[in-house]
Amino acid sequence: MEIVCEPEDDVFLAIAKAMDEMVEDSVDCYWVTRCFVKQLNSKFRDSLPQLPKAFEQYLNLEDSRLLSHLKACSAVSKLPYDLWFKRCFAGCLPESSLQRVWDKVVSGSCKILVFVAVEILLTFKMKVMALNSAEKITKFLENIPQDSSDAIVSKAIDLWHKHCGTPVHSA
């Protein structure tokens, strides 16, 4: 018997794999993953499809030249949005960095995902600007170097505060 995985299953499995590194007990891992994915699919159902457009807007504010390069390479529509926004960077960032991002998502801000994506582009601007095809840019962004992920997340949180204001609980 062949088991067919739906795209939602791939999202669940990617998040579960990352969550498994964060949660010691496998039963807890399942339930935490299930609740996390359920929140994504219910609370952020209307917001998630808007994130690529928000990404483009904020990247334009931060570095319009970089966005122009992506457009010139026809890469904007081919960026790894599913990896970034549906999987919440599971399989892209190491778990230590994911925890900080997912904490914001669980707290109610899926928009943090946009700023992580923007910061990835800003961090690797020189590399991305040197690539001249959508395929090469996408391939690079799907496999970014892990060693700068903590700095990327810290800068993304700063960008999130800059554009969305300081949350009440951190004031």
Coordinates of N, CA and C in Angstrom, one line a residue:
M1 N 0.8 -1.2 0.0 CA 0.0 0.0 0.0 C 0.9 1.2 0.0
E2 N 0.6 2.2 -0.9 CA 1.4 3.4 -1.0 C 0.7 4.5 -0.2
I3 N 1.5 5.2 0.6 CA 0.9 6.3 1.4 C 1.2 7.6 0.6
V4 N 0.2 8.4 0.3 CA 0.3 9.6 -0.4 C 0.3 10.8 0.6
C5 N 1.4 11.6 0.6 CA 1.5 12.7 1.4 C 0.9 14.0 0.8
E6 N 0.0 14.6 1.5 CA -0.5 15.9 1.0 C 0.5 17.0 1.4
P7 N 0.4 18.2 0.7 CA 1.3 19.3 1.1 C 1.2 19.6 2.6
E8 N -0.1 19.5 3.1 CA -0.2 19.8 4.6 C 0.6 18.9 5.4
D9 N 0.6 17.6 5.0 CA 1.4 16.6 5.7 C 2.9 17.0 5.7
D10 N 3.4 17.5 4.6 CA 4.8 17.9 4.5 C 5.1 19.0 5.4
V11 N 4.2 19.9 5.5 CA 4.3 21.1 6.5 C 4.3 20.5 7.9
F12 N 3.4 19.6 8.2 CA 3.3 19.1 9.6 C 4.6 18.3 9.9
L13 N 5.1 17.5 9.0 CA 6.3 16.7 9.2 C 7.5 17.6 9.3
A14 N 7.6 18.6 8.5 CA 8.8 19.5 8.7 C 8.8 20.2 10.0
I15 N 7.6 20.7 10.5 CA 7.6 21.3 11.8 C 7.8 20.3 12.9
A16 N 7.2 19.1 12.7 CA 7.4 18.1 13.7 C 8.9 17.7 13.9
K17 N 9.6 17.6 12.8 CA 11.0 17.2 12.8 C 11.8 18.3 13.6
A18 N 11.5 19.5 13.3 CA 12.2 20.6 14.1 C 11.8 20.6 15.5
M19 N 10.5 20.4 15.8 CA 10.0 20.4 17.1 C 10.6 19.3 17.9
D20 N 10.9 18.1 17.3 CA 11.4 17.0 17.9 C 12.8 17.3 18.6
E21 N 13.5 18.3 18.0 CA 14.8 18.7 18.5 C 14.6 19.6 19.7
M22 N 13.4 20.1 19.9 CA 13.2 21.1 21.0 C 12.4 20.5 22.2
V23 N 11.7 19.4 21.9 CA 10.8 18.8 22.9 C 11.3 17.4 23.2
E24 N 11.6 17.1 24.5 CA 12.2 15.8 24.8 C 11.2 14.6 24.6
D25 N 10.0 14.7 24.9 CA 9.1 13.6 24.9 C 8.3 13.6 23.5
S26 N 8.3 12.4 22.9 CA 7.7 12.3 21.5 C 6.2 12.6 21.5
V27 N 5.5 12.2 22.6 CA 4.1 12.5 22.7 C 3.9 14.0 22.8
D28 N 4.6 14.6 23.7 CA 4.6 16.1 23.8 C 4.9 16.8 22.5
C29 N 5.9 16.2 21.8 CA 6.3 16.8 20.5 C 5.1 16.7 19.5
Y30 N 4.4 15.6 19.5 CA 3.2 15.5 18.6 C 2.2 16.5 18.9
W31 N 1.8 16.7 20.2 CA 0.8 17.6 20.6 C 1.1 19.0 20.4
V32 N 2.4 19.4 20.7 CA 2.8 20.8 20.5 C 2.8 21.1 19.0
T33 N 3.3 20.2 18.2 CA 3.3 20.4 16.8 C 1.9 20.5 16.3
R34 N 1.0 19.6 16.7 CA -0.4 19.7 16.3 C -1.0 21.0 16.6
C35 N -0.8 21.5 17.8 CA -1.4 22.8 18.2 C -0.8 23.9 17.5
F36 N 0.5 23.9 17.2 CA 1.2 24.9 16.5 C 0.6 25.0 15.0
V37 N 0.5 23.8 14.4 CA 0.0 23.8 13.0 C -1.4 24.2 13.0
K38 N -2.2 23.8 14.0 CA -3.6 24.2 14.0 C -3.8 25.7 14.2
Q39 N -2.9 26.3 15.0 CA -2.9 27.8 15.1 C -2.6 28.4 13.8
L40 N -1.6 27.9 13.1 CA -1.2 28.4 11.8 C -2.4 28.4 10.8
N41 N -3.1 27.2 10.8 CA -4.2 27.0 9.9 C -5.5 27.7 10.2
S42 N -5.6 28.1 11.5 CA -6.9 28.7 11.9 C -6.6 30.2 12.1
K43 N -5.8 30.6 13.1 CA -5.6 32.0 13.5 C -5.0 32.8 12.3
F44 N -4.1 32.1 11.6 CA -3.4 32.9 10.5 C -3.8 32.5 9.1
R45 N -4.9 31.8 9.0 CA -5.4 31.3 7.7 C -5.5 32.4 6.7
D46 N -6.0 33.6 7.1 CA -6.1 34.7 6.2 C -4.8 35.5 6.0
S47 N -4.0 35.5 7.0 CA -2.7 36.3 7.0 C -1.6 35.6 6.2
L48 N -1.5 34.3 6.3 CA -0.4 33.6 5.6 C -0.3 33.9 4.1
P49 N -1.4 33.9 3.4 CA -1.3 34.1 1.9 C -0.9 35.6 1.6
Q50 N -1.0 36.5 2.6 CA -0.6 37.9 2.4 C 0.9 38.1 2.6
L51 N 1.6 37.1 3.3 CA 2.9 37.4 3.7 C 3.9 37.6 2.5
P52 N 3.8 36.9 1.4 CA 4.7 37.2 0.3 C 4.6 38.7 -0.2
K53 N 3.4 39.2 -0.2 CA 3.3 40.7 -0.6 C 3.9 41.6 0.5
A54 N 3.6 41.2 1.7 CA 4.2 42.0 2.8 C 5.8 42.0 2.8
F55 N 6.3 40.8 2.5 CA 7.7 40.6 2.3 C 8.3 41.5 1.3
E56 N 7.6 41.6 0.1 CA 8.0 42.5 -1.0 C 8.0 43.9 -0.5
Q57 N 7.0 44.3 0.2 CA 6.8 45.7 0.6 C 8.0 46.1 1.6
Y58 N 8.2 45.2 2.6 CA 9.3 45.5 3.6 C 10.7 45.4 3.0
L59 N 10.9 44.5 2.1 CA 12.2 44.4 1.4 C 12.4 45.7 0.6
N60 N 11.4 46.2 0.0 CA 11.5 47.4 -0.8 C 11.9 48.6 0.1
L61 N 11.3 48.7 1.3 CA 11.6 49.7 2.3 C 13.0 49.6 2.8
E62 N 13.5 48.4 3.0 CA 14.8 48.2 3.5 C 15.9 48.2 2.5
D63 N 15.7 47.7 1.3 CA 16.7 47.7 0.2 C 16.0 47.6 -1.1
S64 N 15.6 48.7 -1.7 CA 14.9 48.6 -3.0 C 15.8 48.1 -4.1
R65 N 17.1 48.3 -4.0 CA 18.0 47.8 -5.1 C 18.0 46.3 -5.1
L66 N 18.0 45.7 -3.9 CA 17.9 44.2 -3.8 C 16.6 43.7 -4.4
L67 N 15.5 44.3 -4.1 CA 14.2 43.9 -4.6 C 14.2 44.0 -6.1
S68 N 14.8 45.1 -6.6 CA 14.9 45.3 -8.1 C 15.7 44.2 -8.8
H69 N 16.7 43.8 -8.1 CA 17.5 42.7 -8.6 C 16.7 41.4 -8.7
L70 N 16.0 41.1 -7.6 CA 15.1 39.9 -7.6 C 14.1 40.0 -8.7
K71 N 13.5 41.2 -8.9 CA 12.5 41.3 -10.0 C 13.2 41.2 -11.4
A72 N 14.4 41.7 -11.5 CA 15.1 41.6 -12.8 C 15.4 40.2 -13.2
C73 N 15.6 39.4 -12.2 CA 15.9 38.0 -12.4 C 14.6 37.1 -12.4
S74 N 13.5 37.8 -12.3 CA 12.2 37.1 -12.2 C 12.2 36.1 -11.0
A75 N 12.8 36.5 -9.9 CA 12.9 35.6 -8.8 C 11.8 35.8 -7.7
V76 N 11.2 36.9 -7.7 CA 10.3 37.3 -6.7 C 9.2 36.2 -6.5
S77 N 8.6 35.8 -7.6 CA 7.5 34.8 -7.5 C 8.0 33.4 -7.3
K78 N 9.4 33.2 -7.3 CA 9.9 31.8 -7.2 C 10.7 31.7 -5.9
L79 N 10.6 32.6 -5.0 CA 11.3 32.5 -3.7 C 10.7 31.4 -2.9
P80 N 11.4 30.9 -1.9 CA 10.8 29.7 -1.2 C 9.8 30.1 -0.1
Y81 N 8.7 30.7 -0.6 CA 7.7 31.2 0.3 C 7.1 30.0 1.2
D82 N 6.9 28.8 0.6 CA 6.3 27.7 1.4 C 7.2 27.4 2.6
L83 N 8.5 27.3 2.3 CA 9.5 27.0 3.3 C 9.5 28.1 4.4
W84 N 9.4 29.3 4.0 CA 9.5 30.4 4.9 C 8.2 30.6 5.7
F85 N 7.1 30.6 5.0 CA 5.8 31.0 5.6 C 4.9 29.9 6.0
K86 N 4.8 28.8 5.2 CA 4.0 27.7 5.6 C 4.7 26.8 6.6
R87 N 6.0 26.6 6.4 CA 6.7 25.7 7.3 C 7.4 26.6 8.4
C88 N 7.2 27.9 8.4 CA 7.8 28.8 9.4 C 9.3 28.5 9.6
F89 N 10.0 28.4 8.5 CA 11.4 28.2 8.4 C 11.9 26.9 9.0
A90 N 11.0 25.9 9.3 CA 11.4 24.6 9.7 C 12.2 23.9 8.5
G91 N 13.4 23.4 8.8 CA 14.2 22.9 7.7 C 15.1 23.9 7.0
C92 N 14.9 25.2 7.5 CA 15.7 26.3 6.9 C 16.7 26.8 8.0
L93 N 16.1 27.1 9.1 CA 16.9 27.6 10.3 C 17.1 26.5 11.3
P94 N 18.2 26.5 12.0 CA 18.4 25.6 13.1 C 17.4 25.8 14.2
E95 N 17.2 24.7 15.0 CA 16.1 24.8 16.0 C 16.4 25.9 17.1
S96 N 17.6 26.2 17.4 CA 17.9 27.2 18.4 C 17.4 28.6 17.9
S97 N 17.5 28.8 16.6 CA 16.9 30.1 16.0 C 15.4 30.0 15.9
L98 N 14.9 28.8 15.5 CA 13.5 28.7 15.3 C 12.7 28.9 16.5
Q99 N 13.2 28.5 17.7 CA 12.5 28.8 18.9 C 12.2 30.2 19.1
R100 N 13.1 31.1 18.8 CA 12.8 32.5 19.0 C 11.8 33.0 18.0
V101 N 11.8 32.5 16.8 CA 10.8 32.9 15.8 C 9.5 32.4 16.2
W102 N 9.4 31.1 16.5 CA 8.2 30.4 16.8 C 7.5 31.0 18.0
D103 N 8.3 31.5 19.0 CA 7.8 32.1 20.2 C 6.9 33.3 19.8
K104 N 7.4 34.1 18.8 CA 6.6 35.2 18.3 C 5.3 34.8 17.6
V105 N 5.5 33.7 16.8 CA 4.3 33.2 16.1 C 3.2 32.7 17.1
V106 N 3.7 31.9 18.1 CA 2.7 31.4 19.1 C 2.1 32.6 19.8
S107 N 2.9 33.7 20.0 CA 2.3 34.9 20.7 C 1.4 35.7 19.9
G108 N 1.2 35.3 18.6 CA 0.2 36.0 17.8 C 0.7 36.8 16.6
S109 N 2.0 36.8 16.4 CA 2.5 37.5 15.2 C 3.2 36.7 14.2
C110 N 2.4 36.3 13.2 CA 3.0 35.6 12.1 C 3.8 36.5 11.2
K111 N 3.7 37.8 11.4 CA 4.4 38.8 10.6 C 5.9 38.7 10.8
I112 N 6.3 38.2 12.0 CA 7.8 38.0 12.2 C 8.4 37.2 11.1
L113 N 7.6 36.3 10.5 CA 8.2 35.4 9.4 C 8.6 36.3 8.3
V114 N 7.9 37.4 8.0 CA 8.2 38.3 6.9 C 9.6 38.9 7.2
F115 N 9.8 39.3 8.4 CA 11.0 40.0 8.8 C 12.2 39.1 8.8
V116 N 12.0 37.8 9.1 CA 13.1 36.8 9.0 C 13.5 36.6 7.6
A117 N 12.5 36.5 6.7 CA 12.8 36.4 5.3 C 13.5 37.6 4.7
V118 N 13.1 38.8 5.1 CA 13.7 40.1 4.7 C 15.2 40.1 5.2
E119 N 15.4 39.7 6.5 CA 16.7 39.7 7.0 C 17.6 38.7 6.4
I120 N 17.1 37.6 6.0 CA 17.9 36.6 5.3 C 18.4 37.2 4.0
L121 N 17.5 37.9 3.2 CA 18.0 38.5 2.0 C 19.0 39.6 2.3
L122 N 18.8 40.4 3.3 CA 19.7 41.5 3.6 C 21.1 41.0 4.1
T123 N 21.0 39.9 4.8 CA 22.3 39.3 5.3 C 23.1 38.7 4.2
F124 N 22.4 38.1 3.2 CA 23.1 37.5 2.1 C 23.0 38.3 0.8
K125 N 22.9 39.6 1.0 CA 22.7 40.5 -0.2 C 23.8 40.3 -1.2
M126 N 25.0 40.3 -0.8 CA 26.1 40.3 -1.8 C 26.1 39.0 -2.6
K127 N 25.8 37.9 -1.9 CA 25.7 36.6 -2.6 C 24.5 36.6 -3.6
V128 N 23.3 37.1 -3.1 CA 22.1 37.1 -3.9 C 22.3 38.0 -5.1
M129 N 22.9 39.2 -4.9 CA 23.2 40.1 -6.0 C 24.1 39.5 -7.1
A130 N 25.0 38.6 -6.6 CA 25.9 38.0 -7.6 C 25.3 36.9 -8.4
L131 N 24.1 36.4 -7.9 CA 23.4 35.3 -8.6 C 22.5 36.0 -9.7
N132 N 22.4 35.4 -10.9 CA 21.7 36.1 -11.9 C 20.5 35.3 -12.5
S133 N 20.1 34.3 -11.8 CA 18.9 33.5 -12.2 C 18.0 33.2 -11.0
A134 N 16.7 33.1 -11.3 CA 15.8 32.8 -10.2 C 16.1 31.5 -9.6
E135 N 16.5 30.5 -10.4 CA 16.7 29.1 -9.9 C 17.9 29.2 -9.0
K136 N 19.0 29.9 -9.3 CA 20.2 29.9 -8.5 C 19.9 30.6 -7.1
I137 N 19.1 31.7 -7.2 CA 18.7 32.5 -6.0 C 17.9 31.6 -5.1
T138 N 16.9 31.0 -5.7 CA 16.0 30.1 -4.9 C 16.7 29.0 -4.2
K139 N 17.6 28.3 -5.0 CA 18.4 27.2 -4.5 C 19.3 27.7 -3.3
F140 N 19.9 28.8 -3.5 CA 20.7 29.3 -2.4 C 19.9 29.6 -1.1
L141 N 18.7 30.3 -1.3 CA 17.9 30.6 -0.2 C 17.2 29.4 0.5
E142 N 17.1 28.3 -0.2 CA 16.6 27.1 0.4 C 17.6 26.4 1.3
N143 N 18.9 26.8 1.1 CA 20.0 26.1 1.8 C 20.9 27.2 2.4
I144 N 20.4 28.1 3.1 CA 21.3 29.2 3.6 C 22.3 28.7 4.6
P145 N 23.5 29.3 4.7 CA 24.4 28.9 5.7 C 23.8 29.0 7.1
Q146 N 24.0 28.0 8.0 CA 23.4 28.0 9.3 C 24.1 28.9 10.3
D147 N 25.4 29.2 10.1 CA 26.2 29.8 11.1 C 25.8 31.3 11.5
S148 N 25.0 31.9 10.6 CA 24.6 33.3 10.9 C 23.1 33.4 11.3
S149 N 22.5 32.2 11.6 CA 21.1 32.3 11.8 C 20.7 33.0 13.1
D150 N 21.5 32.9 14.1 CA 21.1 33.6 15.4 C 21.1 35.1 15.1
A151 N 22.1 35.6 14.4 CA 22.2 37.0 14.1 C 21.1 37.4 13.2
I152 N 20.7 36.6 12.2 CA 19.6 36.9 11.3 C 18.3 37.0 12.2
V153 N 18.1 36.1 13.1 CA 16.8 36.2 13.9 C 16.9 37.4 14.8
S154 N 18.0 37.7 15.4 CA 18.1 39.0 16.2 C 17.8 40.2 15.4
K155 N 18.4 40.3 14.2 CA 18.1 41.5 13.4 C 16.7 41.5 12.9
A156 N 16.1 40.3 12.6 CA 14.7 40.2 12.2 C 13.8 40.7 13.2
I157 N 14.1 40.4 14.5 CA 13.3 40.8 15.6 C 13.4 42.4 15.7
D158 N 14.6 42.9 15.5 CA 14.8 44.4 15.5 C 14.0 45.0 14.4
L159 N 14.0 44.4 13.2 CA 13.2 45.0 12.1 C 11.7 44.9 12.4
W160 N 11.3 43.8 13.0 CA 9.9 43.6 13.4 C 9.4 44.7 14.4
H161 N 10.3 45.0 15.4 CA 10.0 46.1 16.3 C 10.0 47.5 15.6
K162 N 10.9 47.7 14.7 CA 11.0 48.9 13.9 C 9.7 49.2 13.1
H163 N 9.2 48.2 12.4 CA 8.1 48.4 11.6 C 6.7 48.1 12.2
C164 N 6.7 47.3 13.3 CA 5.4 47.0 13.9 C 5.3 47.5 15.3
G165 N 6.3 48.2 15.8 CA 6.2 48.8 17.1 C 6.7 47.8 18.2
T166 N 6.9 48.3 19.4 CA 7.4 47.4 20.5 C 6.1 46.8 21.1
P167 N 6.1 45.5 21.3 CA 5.0 44.8 21.9 C 4.9 45.3 23.4
V168 N 3.6 45.4 23.8 CA 3.4 45.9 25.2 C 4.1 45.1 26.2
H169 N 4.2 43.8 26.1 CA 4.8 43.0 27.1 C 6.4 43.2 27.2
S170 N 7.0 43.8 26.2 CA 8.4 44.0 26.3 C 8.8 45.5 26.6
A171 N 7.8 46.3 26.7 CA 8.0 47.7 27.0 C 8.5 47.9 28.4

